[in-house]
Amino acid sequence: MSHLIFKKGGGFGVLILAAGEGTRMESSLPKVLHPVGGKPMVFYTLRLANALKPNGIGVVVGYEADKVKASVTEVAKGWGANRLPHFILQKQATGSGGAVLEAIPFLKKFQTAMVLCGDTPLLSYETLYALLNYHKEQKCQVTLLTAKMQNPKGYGRVVRGPLGDVLKVVEDSEAQGKEAAITEVNSGAYCFETALLMETVKELKPAGQKREQYLTAALELIRRKGGRIAAYLSPSNEEIIGINSRIQLAQAERVINRRVLERLMLSGVTVIDPSHTYADTDVEVERDTVLLPGTILRGKTKIGRECRIGPHTLIENATVGNGCDVRFSQIVESRLLEKSTVGPFANIRPNSVIGPRAKIGNFTELKSAKIGFGSKVPHLSYIGDAEIAEDVNVGAGTITCNYDGVDKHKTVIGAKAFIGSNVNLVAPVTIGRGAKIGAGSTITENVPQGALAIARSRQINKEK
Ligand code: UD1
Ligand code: CA
């Protein structure tokens, strides 16, 4: 497959419609910013647009324009200067046709434009590439991407003439009788020869209950002016799902999740039960790692080789080195270094660095804690704002008292120290290398290297 359809400097642009509010989402967040696979929905359309290597990308924004622009700019960070999206402001939600009308100054620069919606994140590069090729072959003024849907409700229906040529698209709200029963639907992705499109969108009249200018109404007008309309039927109907409500949002999430897991499985990761395992788009996992049911990998999480993750584990924006074992636990914005184990039932909060070969056991909470090589915090501890060197053993129930009600303070524990069970380390405090702390001590002063500290009251046995 050649990647460049239009030569450098040629006239191919991509226009993304993203000005709608998304009323049916019942949300204060603009629809195109709702996350799917851990990314704002519009990310997927932008990524496709960029992959097609157009001579320009335009994004029509309107509802919460600043938020949408910021998110688009973030996605496009690092793309070549000629691909930095060009924003078009659609002040009023006058419909998809109104959005294209506003974009005329952008479209003018191109002979051919692909128009995509910001709410169809499941489209694939292969499908859009095929659409573009078909458009070129057919030498039509418009080519729509269509699909057959068992339940076409909510989509524009593609009306074809007796010879199979496309006559028009009838919107769901207008479709009645025979037309409503048509199962071939408009995906909202199109290729246009821009000259006729620009002329035609100027003539669109408000229609339907919402009194919007439908882009789809331009098709019939184009045909009446002698333009030809082709339709490229997508082999997959899953890809064209448009997200209008949270029900479709959940459908898209499931598809994206399956795609990510398939990518991981093909690269050598065992996923015991893909229907109960979740990974965001950016997640990376190396070979021979096993993901058990209930594993949720979020954000930019990276997992090394030969790990065993889960069951029931949430890892978010964290890095896990090779050969680690994490069970029934949560790790957020932290690093687990190789051959370390976490859980069951541990809570690793941000800024923690654990290992290599360290062990964090059950009911242990860490926050901004560094746990050195081979050190163990095996049971029932809270370790916050602490630096623990190598080969330290922290007894069950040990707590760093890091907060005095106003400020946070640090606990430092030297290599090979032994902290007995149920010790309170009142920070700021430093325990020297090789020091030992007696069980049940409340340590308020530094303990020198190699010393034994006992800070508890002596037992008194009173006879009757
Ligand atoms: C649209 C199509 C329909 C198609 C379906 C596929 C029209 C009239 N209908 O319907 O034929 O089957 O997509 O999913 O186009 N937008 C703007 N400005 C506006 C209104 C919308 O930029 O004033 C953008 C939205 O952000 C969205 C896209 O246009 O990305 C489509 O709008 P939406 O309201 O979701 O159209 P559908 O009813 O889904
Ligand atoms: Ca839609």
PDB file of N, CA and C in Angstrom, residues 226-307:
ATOM      1  N   GLY A 226     -25.494  17.924 -11.558  1.00  0.00           N
ATOM      2  CA  GLY A 226     -24.768  17.079 -12.513  1.00  0.00           C
ATOM      3  C   GLY A 226     -23.568  16.367 -11.911  1.00  0.00           C
ATOM      4  N   GLY A 227     -23.352  16.560 -10.604  1.00  0.00           N
ATOM      5  CA  GLY A 227     -22.251  15.858  -9.953  1.00  0.00           C
ATOM      6  C   GLY A 227     -22.607  14.406  -9.700  1.00  0.00           C
ATOM      7  N   ARG A 228     -21.629  13.524  -9.662  1.00  0.00           N
ATOM      8  CA  ARG A 228     -21.911  12.111  -9.401  1.00  0.00           C
ATOM      9  C   ARG A 228     -21.534  11.748  -7.972  1.00  0.00           C
ATOM     10  N   ILE A 229     -22.337  10.899  -7.376  1.00  0.00           N
ATOM     11  CA  ILE A 229     -22.096  10.463  -5.996  1.00  0.00           C
ATOM     12  C   ILE A 229     -21.795   8.971  -6.001  1.00  0.00           C
ATOM     13  N   ALA A 230     -20.723   8.591  -5.388  1.00  0.00           N
ATOM     14  CA  ALA A 230     -20.415   7.167  -5.243  1.00  0.00           C
ATOM     15  C   ALA A 230     -20.479   6.816  -3.763  1.00  0.00           C
ATOM     16  N   ALA A 231     -20.629   5.539  -3.484  1.00  0.00           N
ATOM     17  CA  ALA A 231     -20.600   5.108  -2.087  1.00  0.00           C
ATOM     18  C   ALA A 231     -19.653   3.934  -1.977  1.00  0.00           C
ATOM     19  N   TYR A 232     -18.778   4.010  -1.020  1.00  0.00           N
ATOM     20  CA  TYR A 232     -17.873   2.892  -0.762  1.00  0.00           C
ATOM     21  C   TYR A 232     -18.396   2.176   0.470  1.00  0.00           C
ATOM     22  N   LEU A 233     -18.825   0.941   0.279  1.00  0.00           N
ATOM     23  CA  LEU A 233     -19.420   0.180   1.375  1.00  0.00           C
ATOM     24  C   LEU A 233     -18.308  -0.441   2.229  1.00  0.00           C
ATOM     25  N   SER A 234     -18.275  -0.041   3.469  1.00  0.00           N
ATOM     26  CA  SER A 234     -17.224  -0.545   4.362  1.00  0.00           C
ATOM     27  C   SER A 234     -17.451  -2.023   4.662  1.00  0.00           C
ATOM     28  N   PRO A 235     -16.389  -2.821   4.600  1.00  0.00           N
ATOM     29  CA  PRO A 235     -16.545  -4.241   4.918  1.00  0.00           C
ATOM     30  C   PRO A 235     -16.898  -4.456   6.400  1.00  0.00           C
ATOM     31  N   SER A 236     -16.628  -3.466   7.233  1.00  0.00           N
ATOM     32  CA  SER A 236     -16.923  -3.632   8.662  1.00  0.00           C
ATOM     33  C   SER A 236     -17.960  -2.610   9.086  1.00  0.00           C
ATOM     34  N   ASN A 237     -19.028  -3.036   9.755  1.00  0.00           N
ATOM     35  CA  ASN A 237     -19.984  -2.028  10.222  1.00  0.00           C
ATOM     36  C   ASN A 237     -19.645  -1.556  11.634  1.00  0.00           C
ATOM     37  N   GLU A 238     -18.792  -2.298  12.293  1.00  0.00           N
ATOM     38  CA  GLU A 238     -18.373  -1.895  13.638  1.00  0.00           C
ATOM     39  C   GLU A 238     -17.599  -0.572  13.585  1.00  0.00           C
ATOM     40  N   GLU A 239     -16.794  -0.449  12.522  1.00  0.00           N
ATOM     41  CA  GLU A 239     -15.920   0.728  12.422  1.00  0.00           C
ATOM     42  C   GLU A 239     -16.649   2.051  12.338  1.00  0.00           C
ATOM     43  N   ILE A 240     -17.863   2.023  11.792  1.00  0.00           N
ATOM     44  CA  ILE A 240     -18.477   3.316  11.506  1.00  0.00           C
ATOM     45  C   ILE A 240     -19.351   3.840  12.655  1.00  0.00           C
ATOM     46  N   ILE A 241     -19.403   3.095  13.749  1.00  0.00           N
ATOM     47  CA  ILE A 241     -20.247   3.540  14.884  1.00  0.00           C
ATOM     48  C   ILE A 241     -19.968   5.011  15.212  1.00  0.00           C
ATOM     49  N   GLY A 242     -21.042   5.799  15.229  1.00  0.00           N
ATOM     50  CA  GLY A 242     -20.930   7.201  15.615  1.00  0.00           C
ATOM     51  C   GLY A 242     -21.393   7.307  17.058  1.00  0.00           C
ATOM     52  N   ILE A 243     -20.658   8.085  17.840  1.00  0.00           N
ATOM     53  CA  ILE A 243     -20.994   8.154  19.259  1.00  0.00           C
ATOM     54  C   ILE A 243     -21.869   9.364  19.537  1.00  0.00           C
ATOM     55  N   ASN A 244     -23.114   9.105  19.844  1.00  0.00           N
ATOM     56  CA  ASN A 244     -24.030  10.181  20.178  1.00  0.00           C
ATOM     57  C   ASN A 244     -24.447  10.122  21.636  1.00  0.00           C
ATOM     58  N   SER A 245     -24.462   8.922  22.208  1.00  0.00           N
ATOM     59  CA  SER A 245     -24.874   8.780  23.602  1.00  0.00           C
ATOM     60  C   SER A 245     -23.838   7.944  24.343  1.00  0.00           C
ATOM     61  N   ARG A 246     -24.023   7.841  25.639  1.00  0.00           N
ATOM     62  CA  ARG A 246     -23.071   7.064  26.436  1.00  0.00           C
ATOM     63  C   ARG A 246     -23.203   5.573  26.184  1.00  0.00           C
ATOM     64  N   ILE A 247     -24.315   5.176  25.571  1.00  0.00           N
ATOM     65  CA  ILE A 247     -24.451   3.757  25.232  1.00  0.00           C
ATOM     66  C   ILE A 247     -23.460   3.422  24.120  1.00  0.00           C
ATOM     67  N   GLN A 248     -23.387   4.305  23.117  1.00  0.00           N
ATOM     68  CA  GLN A 248     -22.411   4.080  22.038  1.00  0.00           C
ATOM     69  C   GLN A 248     -20.985   4.306  22.533  1.00  0.00           C
ATOM     70  N   LEU A 249     -20.844   5.188  23.522  1.00  0.00           N
ATOM     71  CA  LEU A 249     -19.505   5.410  24.094  1.00  0.00           C
ATOM     72  C   LEU A 249     -18.976   4.101  24.683  1.00  0.00           C
ATOM     73  N   ALA A 250     -19.849   3.387  25.386  1.00  0.00           N
ATOM     74  CA  ALA A 250     -19.439   2.112  25.984  1.00  0.00           C
ATOM     75  C   ALA A 250     -19.136   1.076  24.898  1.00  0.00           C
ATOM     76  N   GLN A 251     -19.895   1.105  23.800  1.00  0.00           N
ATOM     77  CA  GLN A 251     -19.610   0.169  22.698  1.00  0.00           C
ATOM     78  C   GLN A 251     -18.235   0.444  22.113  1.00  0.00           C
ATOM     79  N   ALA A 252     -17.938   1.727  21.929  1.00  0.00           N
ATOM     80  CA  ALA A 252     -16.639   2.098  21.347  1.00  0.00           C
ATOM     81  C   ALA A 252     -15.507   1.706  22.287  1.00  0.00           C
ATOM     82  N   GLU A 253     -15.719   1.922  23.566  1.00  0.00           N
ATOM     83  CA  GLU A 253     -14.700   1.567  24.560  1.00  0.00           C
ATOM     84  C   GLU A 253     -14.366   0.073  24.453  1.00  0.00           C
ATOM     85  N   ARG A 254     -15.406  -0.729  24.285  1.00  0.00           N
ATOM     86  CA  ARG A 254     -15.181  -2.173  24.212  1.00  0.00           C
ATOM     87  C   ARG A 254     -14.377  -2.536  22.959  1.00  0.00           C
ATOM     88  N   VAL A 255     -14.698  -1.876  21.848  1.00  0.00           N
ATOM     89  CA  VAL A 255     -13.980  -2.178  20.603  1.00  0.00           C
ATOM     90  C   VAL A 255     -12.512  -1.753  20.720  1.00  0.00           C
ATOM     91  N   ILE A 256     -12.290  -0.552  21.229  1.00  0.00           N
ATOM     92  CA  ILE A 256     -10.910  -0.065  21.357  1.00  0.00           C
ATOM     93  C   ILE A 256     -10.134  -0.979  22.300  1.00  0.00           C
ATOM     94  N   ASN A 257     -10.767  -1.380  23.397  1.00  0.00           N
ATOM     95  CA  ASN A 257     -10.104  -2.263  24.349  1.00  0.00           C
ATOM     96  C   ASN A 257      -9.711  -3.585  23.685  1.00  0.00           C
ATOM     97  N   ARG A 258     -10.642  -4.129  22.908  1.00  0.00           N
ATOM     98  CA  ARG A 258     -10.338  -5.398  22.240  1.00  0.00           C
ATOM     99  C   ARG A 258      -9.160  -5.224  21.283  1.00  0.00           C
ATOM    100  N   ARG A 259      -9.138  -4.072  20.577  1.00  0.00           N
ATOM    101  CA  ARG A 259      -8.039  -3.843  19.624  1.00  0.00           C
ATOM    102  C   ARG A 259      -6.698  -3.753  20.352  1.00  0.00           C
ATOM    103  N   VAL A 260      -6.687  -3.066  21.487  1.00  0.00           N
ATOM    104  CA  VAL A 260      -5.421  -2.936  22.234  1.00  0.00           C
ATOM    105  C   VAL A 260      -4.979  -4.318  22.718  1.00  0.00           C
ATOM    106  N   LEU A 261      -5.911  -5.084  23.277  1.00  0.00           N
ATOM    107  CA  LEU A 261      -5.546  -6.417  23.791  1.00  0.00           C
ATOM    108  C   LEU A 261      -5.072  -7.321  22.660  1.00  0.00           C
ATOM    109  N   GLU A 262      -5.696  -7.209  21.479  1.00  0.00           N
ATOM    110  CA  GLU A 262      -5.247  -8.027  20.347  1.00  0.00           C
ATOM    111  C   GLU A 262      -3.823  -7.640  19.939  1.00  0.00           C
ATOM    112  N   ARG A 263      -3.557  -6.328  19.953  1.00  0.00           N
ATOM    113  CA  ARG A 263      -2.186  -5.884  19.656  1.00  0.00           C
ATOM    114  C   ARG A 263      -1.226  -6.498  20.666  1.00  0.00           C
ATOM    115  N   LEU A 264      -1.581  -6.482  21.945  1.00  0.00           N
ATOM    116  CA  LEU A 264      -0.688  -7.030  22.974  1.00  0.00           C
ATOM    117  C   LEU A 264      -0.525  -8.544  22.802  1.00  0.00           C
ATOM    118  N   MET A 265      -1.622  -9.238  22.550  1.00  0.00           N
ATOM    119  CA  MET A 265      -1.539 -10.695  22.422  1.00  0.00           C
ATOM    120  C   MET A 265      -0.663 -11.073  21.230  1.00  0.00           C
ATOM    121  N   LEU A 266      -0.820 -10.341  20.119  1.00  0.00           N
ATOM    122  CA  LEU A 266      -0.007 -10.644  18.930  1.00  0.00           C
ATOM    123  C   LEU A 266       1.463 -10.355  19.174  1.00  0.00           C
ATOM    124  N   SER A 267       1.755  -9.508  20.177  1.00  0.00           N
ATOM    125  CA  SER A 267       3.168  -9.219  20.442  1.00  0.00           C
ATOM    126  C   SER A 267       3.686 -10.077  21.600  1.00  0.00           C
ATOM    127  N   GLY A 268       2.924 -11.101  22.008  1.00  0.00           N
ATOM    128  CA  GLY A 268       3.476 -12.072  22.948  1.00  0.00           C
ATOM    129  C   GLY A 268       3.001 -11.962  24.382  1.00  0.00           C
ATOM    130  N   VAL A 269       1.898 -11.269  24.611  1.00  0.00           N
ATOM    131  CA  VAL A 269       1.373 -11.141  25.965  1.00  0.00           C
ATOM    132  C   VAL A 269       0.210 -12.122  26.110  1.00  0.00           C
ATOM    133  N   THR A 270       0.167 -12.856  27.218  1.00  0.00           N
ATOM    134  CA  THR A 270      -0.972 -13.741  27.460  1.00  0.00           C
ATOM    135  C   THR A 270      -2.056 -12.963  28.183  1.00  0.00           C
ATOM    136  N   VAL A 271      -3.246 -12.978  27.620  1.00  0.00           N
ATOM    137  CA  VAL A 271      -4.387 -12.343  28.289  1.00  0.00           C
ATOM    138  C   VAL A 271      -5.361 -13.478  28.578  1.00  0.00           C
ATOM    139  N   ILE A 272      -5.485 -13.839  29.841  1.00  0.00           N
ATOM    140  CA  ILE A 272      -6.261 -15.034  30.192  1.00  0.00           C
ATOM    141  C   ILE A 272      -7.722 -14.871  29.773  1.00  0.00           C
ATOM    142  N   ASP A 273      -8.295 -13.692  30.022  1.00  0.00           N
ATOM    143  CA  ASP A 273      -9.690 -13.479  29.651  1.00  0.00           C
ATOM    144  C   ASP A 273      -9.881 -12.053  29.129  1.00  0.00           C
ATOM    145  N   PRO A 274      -9.788 -11.890  27.804  1.00  0.00           N
ATOM    146  CA  PRO A 274      -9.871 -10.540  27.224  1.00  0.00           C
ATOM    147  C   PRO A 274     -11.178  -9.813  27.552  1.00  0.00           C
ATOM    148  N   SER A 275     -12.226 -10.531  27.886  1.00  0.00           N
ATOM    149  CA  SER A 275     -13.470  -9.820  28.186  1.00  0.00           C
ATOM    150  C   SER A 275     -13.466  -9.238  29.597  1.00  0.00           C
ATOM    151  N   HIS A 276     -12.465  -9.577  30.375  1.00  0.00           N
ATOM    152  CA  HIS A 276     -12.358  -9.007  31.726  1.00  0.00           C
ATOM    153  C   HIS A 276     -10.986  -8.395  31.969  1.00  0.00           C
ATOM    154  N   THR A 277     -10.393  -7.865  30.914  1.00  0.00           N
ATOM    155  CA  THR A 277      -9.075  -7.242  31.019  1.00  0.00           C
ATOM    156  C   THR A 277      -9.153  -5.939  30.231  1.00  0.00           C
ATOM    157  N   TYR A 278      -8.560  -4.874  30.748  1.00  0.00           N
ATOM    158  CA  TYR A 278      -8.732  -3.555  30.138  1.00  0.00           C
ATOM    159  C   TYR A 278      -7.382  -2.870  29.986  1.00  0.00           C
ATOM    160  N   ALA A 279      -7.126  -2.328  28.800  1.00  0.00           N
ATOM    161  CA  ALA A 279      -5.870  -1.608  28.592  1.00  0.00           C
ATOM    162  C   ALA A 279      -6.138  -0.416  27.686  1.00  0.00           C
ATOM    163  N   ASP A 280      -5.620   0.740  28.067  1.00  0.00           N
ATOM    164  CA  ASP A 280      -5.788   1.947  27.269  1.00  0.00           C
ATOM    165  C   ASP A 280      -4.900   1.910  26.023  1.00  0.00           C
ATOM    166  N   THR A 281      -5.222   2.791  25.087  1.00  0.00           N
ATOM    167  CA  THR A 281      -4.544   2.858  23.797  1.00  0.00           C
ATOM    168  C   THR A 281      -3.016   2.940  23.892  1.00  0.00           C
ATOM    169  N   ASP A 282      -2.493   3.716  24.848  1.00  0.00           N
ATOM    170  CA  ASP A 282      -1.045   3.921  24.912  1.00  0.00           C
ATOM    171  C   ASP A 282      -0.290   2.859  25.710  1.00  0.00           C
ATOM    172  N   VAL A 283      -0.991   1.885  26.247  1.00  0.00           N
ATOM    173  CA  VAL A 283      -0.342   0.906  27.139  1.00  0.00           C
ATOM    174  C   VAL A 283       0.638   0.023  26.363  1.00  0.00           C
ATOM    175  N   GLU A 284       1.772  -0.250  26.985  1.00  0.00           N
ATOM    176  CA  GLU A 284       2.748  -1.164  26.380  1.00  0.00           C
ATOM    177  C   GLU A 284       3.035  -2.296  27.357  1.00  0.00           C
ATOM    178  N   VAL A 285       3.074  -3.508  26.830  1.00  0.00           N
ATOM    179  CA  VAL A 285       3.392  -4.674  27.665  1.00  0.00           C
ATOM    180  C   VAL A 285       4.344  -5.541  26.856  1.00  0.00           C
ATOM    181  N   GLU A 286       5.399  -6.036  27.490  1.00  0.00           N
ATOM    182  CA  GLU A 286       6.378  -6.837  26.749  1.00  0.00           C
ATOM    183  C   GLU A 286       6.052  -8.334  26.791  1.00  0.00           C
ATOM    184  N   ARG A 287       6.852  -9.089  26.051  1.00  0.00           N
ATOM    185  CA  ARG A 287       6.592 -10.521  25.835  1.00  0.00           C
ATOM    186  C   ARG A 287       6.505 -11.344  27.106  1.00  0.00           C
ATOM    187  N   ASP A 288       5.708 -12.387  27.030  1.00  0.00           N
ATOM    188  CA  ASP A 288       5.601 -13.397  28.077  1.00  0.00           C
ATOM    189  C   ASP A 288       5.120 -12.862  29.418  1.00  0.00           C
ATOM    190  N   THR A 289       4.494 -11.726  29.381  1.00  0.00           N
ATOM    191  CA  THR A 289       3.800 -11.268  30.580  1.00  0.00           C
ATOM    192  C   THR A 289       2.385 -11.832  30.520  1.00  0.00           C
ATOM    193  N   VAL A 290       1.847 -12.161  31.686  1.00  0.00           N
ATOM    194  CA  VAL A 290       0.491 -12.705  31.759  1.00  0.00           C
ATOM    195  C   VAL A 290      -0.406 -11.687  32.449  1.00  0.00           C
ATOM    196  N   LEU A 291      -1.531 -11.359  31.812  1.00  0.00           N
ATOM    197  CA  LEU A 291      -2.507 -10.457  32.421  1.00  0.00           C
ATOM    198  C   LEU A 291      -3.698 -11.292  32.877  1.00  0.00           C
ATOM    199  N   LEU A 292      -3.955 -11.278  34.173  1.00  0.00           N
ATOM    200  CA  LEU A 292      -5.067 -12.066  34.714  1.00  0.00           C
ATOM    201  C   LEU A 292      -6.355 -11.255  34.741  1.00  0.00           C
ATOM    202  N   PRO A 293      -7.489 -11.916  34.861  1.00  0.00           N
ATOM    203  CA  PRO A 293      -8.766 -11.196  34.821  1.00  0.00           C
ATOM    204  C   PRO A 293      -8.847 -10.081  35.863  1.00  0.00           C
ATOM    205  N   GLY A 294      -9.524  -9.029  35.482  1.00  0.00           N
ATOM    206  CA  GLY A 294      -9.685  -7.898  36.395  1.00  0.00           C
ATOM    207  C   GLY A 294      -8.522  -6.934  36.351  1.00  0.00           C
ATOM    208  N   THR A 295      -7.598  -7.133  35.414  1.00  0.00           N
ATOM    209  CA  THR A 295      -6.467  -6.202  35.288  1.00  0.00           C
ATOM    210  C   THR A 295      -6.919  -4.986  34.472  1.00  0.00           C
ATOM    211  N   ILE A 296      -6.586  -3.799  34.971  1.00  0.00           N
ATOM    212  CA  ILE A 296      -6.932  -2.552  34.291  1.00  0.00           C
ATOM    213  C   ILE A 296      -5.640  -1.751  34.143  1.00  0.00           C
ATOM    214  N   LEU A 297      -5.204  -1.531  32.917  1.00  0.00           N
ATOM    215  CA  LEU A 297      -3.964  -0.794  32.675  1.00  0.00           C
ATOM    216  C   LEU A 297      -4.335   0.538  32.041  1.00  0.00           C
ATOM    217  N   ARG A 298      -4.053   1.605  32.736  1.00  0.00           N
ATOM    218  CA  ARG A 298      -4.530   2.914  32.304  1.00  0.00           C
ATOM    219  C   ARG A 298      -3.392   3.845  31.897  1.00  0.00           C
ATOM    220  N   GLY A 299      -3.728   4.795  31.013  1.00  0.00           N
ATOM    221  CA  GLY A 299      -2.806   5.873  30.650  1.00  0.00           C
ATOM    222  C   GLY A 299      -1.556   5.345  29.976  1.00  0.00           C
ATOM    223  N   LYS A 300      -0.413   5.916  30.357  1.00  0.00           N
ATOM    224  CA  LYS A 300       0.838   5.564  29.690  1.00  0.00           C
ATOM    225  C   LYS A 300       1.575   4.448  30.438  1.00  0.00           C
ATOM    226  N   THR A 301       0.849   3.487  30.905  1.00  0.00           N
ATOM    227  CA  THR A 301       1.470   2.394  31.667  1.00  0.00           C
ATOM    228  C   THR A 301       2.347   1.518  30.778  1.00  0.00           C
ATOM    229  N   LYS A 302       3.507   1.136  31.338  1.00  0.00           N
ATOM    230  CA  LYS A 302       4.431   0.242  30.623  1.00  0.00           C
ATOM    231  C   LYS A 302       4.750  -0.944  31.520  1.00  0.00           C
ATOM    232  N   ILE A 303       4.592  -2.143  30.996  1.00  0.00           N
ATOM    233  CA  ILE A 303       4.889  -3.351  31.775  1.00  0.00           C
ATOM    234  C   ILE A 303       5.974  -4.119  31.028  1.00  0.00           C
ATOM    235  N   GLY A 304       6.970  -4.595  31.755  1.00  0.00           N
ATOM    236  CA  GLY A 304       8.084  -5.313  31.137  1.00  0.00           C
ATOM    237  C   GLY A 304       7.736  -6.755  30.807  1.00  0.00           C
ATOM    238  N   ARG A 305       8.803  -7.551  30.607  1.00  0.00           N
ATOM    239  CA  ARG A 305       8.629  -8.966  30.240  1.00  0.00           C
ATOM    240  C   ARG A 305       8.360  -9.845  31.450  1.00  0.00           C
ATOM    241  N   GLU A 306       7.759 -10.982  31.186  1.00  0.00           N
ATOM    242  CA  GLU A 306       7.624 -12.061  32.175  1.00  0.00           C
ATOM    243  C   GLU A 306       7.079 -11.592  33.513  1.00  0.00           C
ATOM    244  N   CYS A 307       6.132 -10.698  33.454  1.00  0.00           N
ATOM    245  CA  CYS A 307       5.451 -10.285  34.689  1.00  0.00           C
ATOM    246  C   CYS A 307       4.158 -11.081  34.812  1.00  0.00           C
TER     247      CYS A 307
END
